[in-house]
């Protein structure tokens, strides 16, 4: 049973003794998708859509893939709602999520990536609501020849590795150092620190 929707791709459920231990509260990360991070373009819409598909108190059917949990103890699952809607695929098709593959969990990759192609072609959801963010240049066009000083790395734990299943700020206890790469898009202001608001 759904207890609450944390964000567009994460929810808390009460286990029924099948895939999830009976009567435990489990955090579930929807497989093969990624929704915008809190505060980013279309994040509120993605969370609202997930809440519509999976309202608190509703029953769900879940299916696992090769890996059941990630290093954050989230259950990595495919989810169907009471009406039989495949929620992971539905969120991608409506443009509320992107298709993202984290091997070896790839059971429905063809269906979900096809849903993304259809959403992009239709200009659904975030594909037209969120303009492409331009690449941040390392030096502005009118800056002096000398490179700007790079701020010292703050005393923060490292952010999650690029190969980890997608992580949201709600999965982390506080700010983390992501540097210039930021594979999970946790750094909204480009300063190398992810989840500043935590």
Short mmCIF file of C-alpha atoms in Angstrom, two decimals:
data_model
loop_
_atom_site.label_atom_id
_atom_site.label_comp_id
_atom_site.label_asym_id
_atom_site.label_seq_id
_atom_site.Cartn_x
_atom_site.Cartn_y
_atom_site.Cartn_z
CA UNK A 1 0.00 0.00 0.00
CA UNK A 2 1.25 3.51 -0.86
CA UNK A 3 2.01 5.58 2.24
CA UNK A 4 3.38 8.71 0.56
CA UNK A 5 4.98 9.99 -2.62
CA UNK A 6 8.40 11.45 -1.81
CA UNK A 7 8.99 12.87 -5.30
CA UNK A 8 8.32 11.92 -8.90
CA UNK A 9 10.30 8.67 -8.83
CA UNK A 10 10.38 7.73 -5.14
CA UNK A 11 7.63 6.61 -2.77
CA UNK A 12 7.14 4.96 0.60
CA UNK A 13 5.00 1.86 0.79
CA UNK A 14 3.94 -0.72 3.37
CA UNK A 15 5.13 -4.20 2.41
CA UNK A 16 2.64 -7.04 1.91
CA UNK A 17 5.06 -9.94 2.38
CA UNK A 18 5.69 -10.54 -1.33
CA UNK A 19 8.67 -8.65 -2.75
CA UNK A 20 8.59 -6.24 0.21
CA UNK A 21 8.75 -7.55 3.80
CA UNK A 22 5.31 -7.70 5.43
CA UNK A 23 4.22 -4.60 7.37
CA UNK A 24 7.55 -2.80 6.94
CA UNK A 25 7.78 0.72 5.58
CA UNK A 26 9.97 0.57 2.48
CA UNK A 27 11.29 3.34 0.27
CA UNK A 28 10.79 2.43 -3.40
CA UNK A 29 12.74 3.91 -6.31
CA UNK A 30 10.98 3.43 -9.65
CA UNK A 31 13.28 1.59 -12.05
CA UNK A 32 14.49 2.82 -15.44
CA UNK A 33 13.18 6.38 -14.99
CA UNK A 34 14.36 9.72 -13.60
CA UNK A 35 12.16 12.68 -12.72
CA UNK A 36 13.41 16.24 -12.17
CA UNK A 37 14.99 16.96 -8.79
CA UNK A 38 13.07 19.11 -6.27
CA UNK A 39 13.35 22.75 -7.28
CA UNK A 40 14.19 21.93 -10.91
CA UNK A 41 11.94 22.58 -13.90
CA UNK A 42 8.89 20.26 -13.91
CA UNK A 43 9.70 18.62 -10.53
CA UNK A 44 6.40 19.68 -8.95
CA UNK A 45 4.43 18.46 -11.96
CA UNK A 46 6.23 15.08 -11.88
CA UNK A 47 5.51 14.62 -8.17
CA UNK A 48 1.88 15.61 -8.69
CA UNK A 49 1.53 13.12 -11.56
CA UNK A 50 3.02 10.30 -9.50
CA UNK A 51 0.65 11.18 -6.65
CA UNK A 52 -2.30 11.02 -9.09
CA UNK A 53 -1.20 7.59 -10.34
CA UNK A 54 -0.27 6.31 -6.86
CA UNK A 55 -2.42 8.12 -4.28
CA UNK A 56 -1.64 7.43 -0.61
CA UNK A 57 -3.74 4.53 0.62
CA UNK A 58 -3.91 2.83 -2.79
CA UNK A 59 -2.74 -0.71 -3.46
CA UNK A 60 0.03 -1.46 -5.92
CA UNK A 61 1.58 -4.44 -7.66
CA UNK A 62 5.36 -4.47 -7.78
CA UNK A 63 7.94 -6.43 -9.72
CA UNK A 64 11.66 -6.61 -9.14
CA UNK A 65 14.54 -6.95 -11.58
CA UNK A 66 18.05 -8.36 -11.05
CA UNK A 67 18.99 -6.05 -8.16
CA UNK A 68 16.35 -5.62 -5.47
CA UNK A 69 17.92 -2.79 -3.47
CA UNK A 70 20.54 -0.09 -3.93
CA UNK A 71 23.21 1.14 -1.54
CA UNK A 72 20.68 3.57 -0.02
CA UNK A 73 18.43 0.62 0.95
CA UNK A 74 15.76 1.68 -1.52
CA UNK A 75 13.82 -1.08 -3.25
CA UNK A 76 14.31 -0.84 -7.02
CA UNK A 77 10.95 -1.80 -8.53
CA UNK A 78 8.51 -1.62 -11.39
CA UNK A 79 5.08 -0.53 -10.12
CA UNK A 80 1.51 -0.96 -11.38
CA UNK A 81 -1.39 0.91 -9.77
CA UNK A 82 -4.87 -0.39 -8.89
CA UNK A 83 -6.10 0.33 -12.43
CA UNK A 84 -3.29 -1.81 -13.91
CA UNK A 85 -1.29 1.16 -15.24
CA UNK A 86 2.46 0.49 -15.52
CA UNK A 87 3.49 3.63 -13.63
CA UNK A 88 7.18 3.69 -14.66
CA UNK A 89 6.25 3.64 -18.35
CA UNK A 90 3.30 6.01 -17.91
CA UNK A 91 5.43 8.72 -16.29
CA UNK A 92 7.90 8.58 -19.18
CA UNK A 93 5.18 8.55 -21.86
CA UNK A 94 3.46 11.62 -20.39
CA UNK A 95 6.75 13.54 -20.27
CA UNK A 96 6.98 13.60 -16.47
CA UNK A 97 10.15 11.47 -16.43
CA UNK A 98 13.09 10.54 -18.61
CA UNK A 99 14.09 6.96 -19.40
CA UNK A 100 17.38 6.08 -17.68
CA UNK A 101 19.02 2.66 -17.76
CA UNK A 102 21.02 1.38 -14.78
CA UNK A 103 22.25 -2.12 -15.71
CA UNK A 104 21.66 -4.89 -14.90
CA UNK A 105 18.06 -3.78 -14.23
CA UNK A 106 16.77 -3.62 -17.81
CA UNK A 107 13.69 -5.85 -17.96
CA UNK A 108 11.33 -3.22 -19.44
CA UNK A 109 13.95 -1.01 -21.11
CA UNK A 110 12.48 -1.38 -24.63
CA UNK A 111 8.99 -0.36 -23.46
CA UNK A 112 10.23 2.54 -21.38
CA UNK A 113 12.71 3.90 -23.95
CA UNK A 114 10.01 3.65 -26.66
CA UNK A 115 7.72 5.66 -24.35
CA UNK A 116 10.41 8.35 -24.12
CA UNK A 117 10.75 8.50 -27.91
CA UNK A 118 6.97 9.00 -28.19
CA UNK A 119 6.99 11.71 -25.48
CA UNK A 120 9.83 13.59 -27.16
CA UNK A 121 8.13 13.44 -30.57
CA UNK A 122 4.88 14.71 -29.03
CA UNK A 123 6.67 17.43 -27.05
CA UNK A 124 5.00 16.10 -23.90
CA UNK A 125 5.68 17.48 -20.44
CA UNK A 126 9.25 18.34 -19.62
CA UNK A 127 10.33 17.98 -23.27
CA UNK A 128 8.78 21.38 -24.07
CA UNK A 129 8.25 22.88 -20.60
CA UNK A 130 11.94 22.87 -19.70
CA UNK A 131 14.31 24.63 -22.07
CA UNK A 132 17.68 22.98 -22.58
CA UNK A 133 20.20 24.30 -20.10
CA UNK A 134 23.18 25.69 -22.00
CA UNK A 135 26.55 24.19 -21.17
CA UNK A 136 28.32 26.37 -18.61
CA UNK A 137 31.50 27.68 -20.18
CA UNK A 138 34.62 27.44 -18.03
CA UNK A 139 35.46 31.05 -18.86
CA UNK A 140 33.02 33.78 -19.87
CA UNK A 141 33.64 35.22 -23.35
CA UNK A 142 34.76 38.63 -22.03
CA UNK A 143 36.95 37.43 -19.17
CA UNK A 144 40.67 38.09 -18.89
CA UNK A 145 43.00 35.44 -20.26
CA UNK A 146 43.94 34.14 -16.81
CA UNK A 147 41.62 31.41 -15.55
CA UNK A 148 39.39 32.28 -12.60
CA UNK A 149 40.35 30.79 -9.27
CA UNK A 150 38.64 27.53 -8.50
CA UNK A 151 37.06 27.60 -5.05
CA UNK A 152 38.61 25.24 -2.54
CA UNK A 153 36.78 21.97 -2.16
CA UNK A 154 34.57 22.21 0.94
CA UNK A 155 34.79 19.59 3.67
CA UNK A 156 31.82 17.56 2.45
CA UNK A 157 31.33 13.86 1.71
CA UNK A 158 31.56 12.80 -1.93
CA UNK A 159 28.29 12.56 -3.85
CA UNK A 160 27.06 9.28 -5.33
CA UNK A 161 29.03 7.63 -8.15
CA UNK A 162 27.84 8.01 -11.74
CA UNK A 163 27.10 4.27 -11.94
CA UNK A 164 24.75 4.27 -8.93
CA UNK A 165 21.01 4.08 -9.62
CA UNK A 166 19.68 7.61 -9.67
CA UNK A 167 19.86 9.36 -6.34
CA UNK A 168 17.74 12.30 -5.26
CA UNK A 169 18.52 14.82 -2.53
CA UNK A 170 15.81 13.19 -0.40
CA UNK A 171 18.05 10.08 -0.27
CA UNK A 172 21.02 11.96 1.21
CA UNK A 173 21.46 13.27 4.77
CA UNK A 174 22.86 16.62 3.69
CA UNK A 175 24.99 18.49 1.16
CA UNK A 176 27.58 16.51 -0.82
CA UNK A 177 30.50 17.40 -3.08
CA UNK A 178 29.64 16.59 -6.70
CA UNK A 179 32.28 18.69 -8.42
CA UNK A 180 31.85 19.74 -12.05
CA UNK A 181 30.42 16.42 -13.33
CA UNK A 182 27.28 15.99 -11.16
CA UNK A 183 25.89 12.85 -12.90
CA UNK A 184 22.70 12.86 -10.80
CA UNK A 185 21.95 16.57 -11.30
CA UNK A 186 22.03 17.38 -7.58
CA UNK A 187 23.78 20.77 -7.99
CA UNK A 188 21.20 23.37 -8.98
CA UNK A 189 23.46 26.44 -8.85
CA UNK A 190 26.64 25.01 -10.41
CA UNK A 191 28.91 25.53 -7.40
CA UNK A 192 29.98 21.87 -7.15
CA UNK A 193 27.87 21.25 -4.04
CA UNK A 194 24.79 19.08 -4.41
CA UNK A 195 21.70 19.21 -2.21
CA UNK A 196 22.61 22.56 -0.61
CA UNK A 197 19.06 22.86 0.73
CA UNK A 198 19.26 19.60 2.76
#
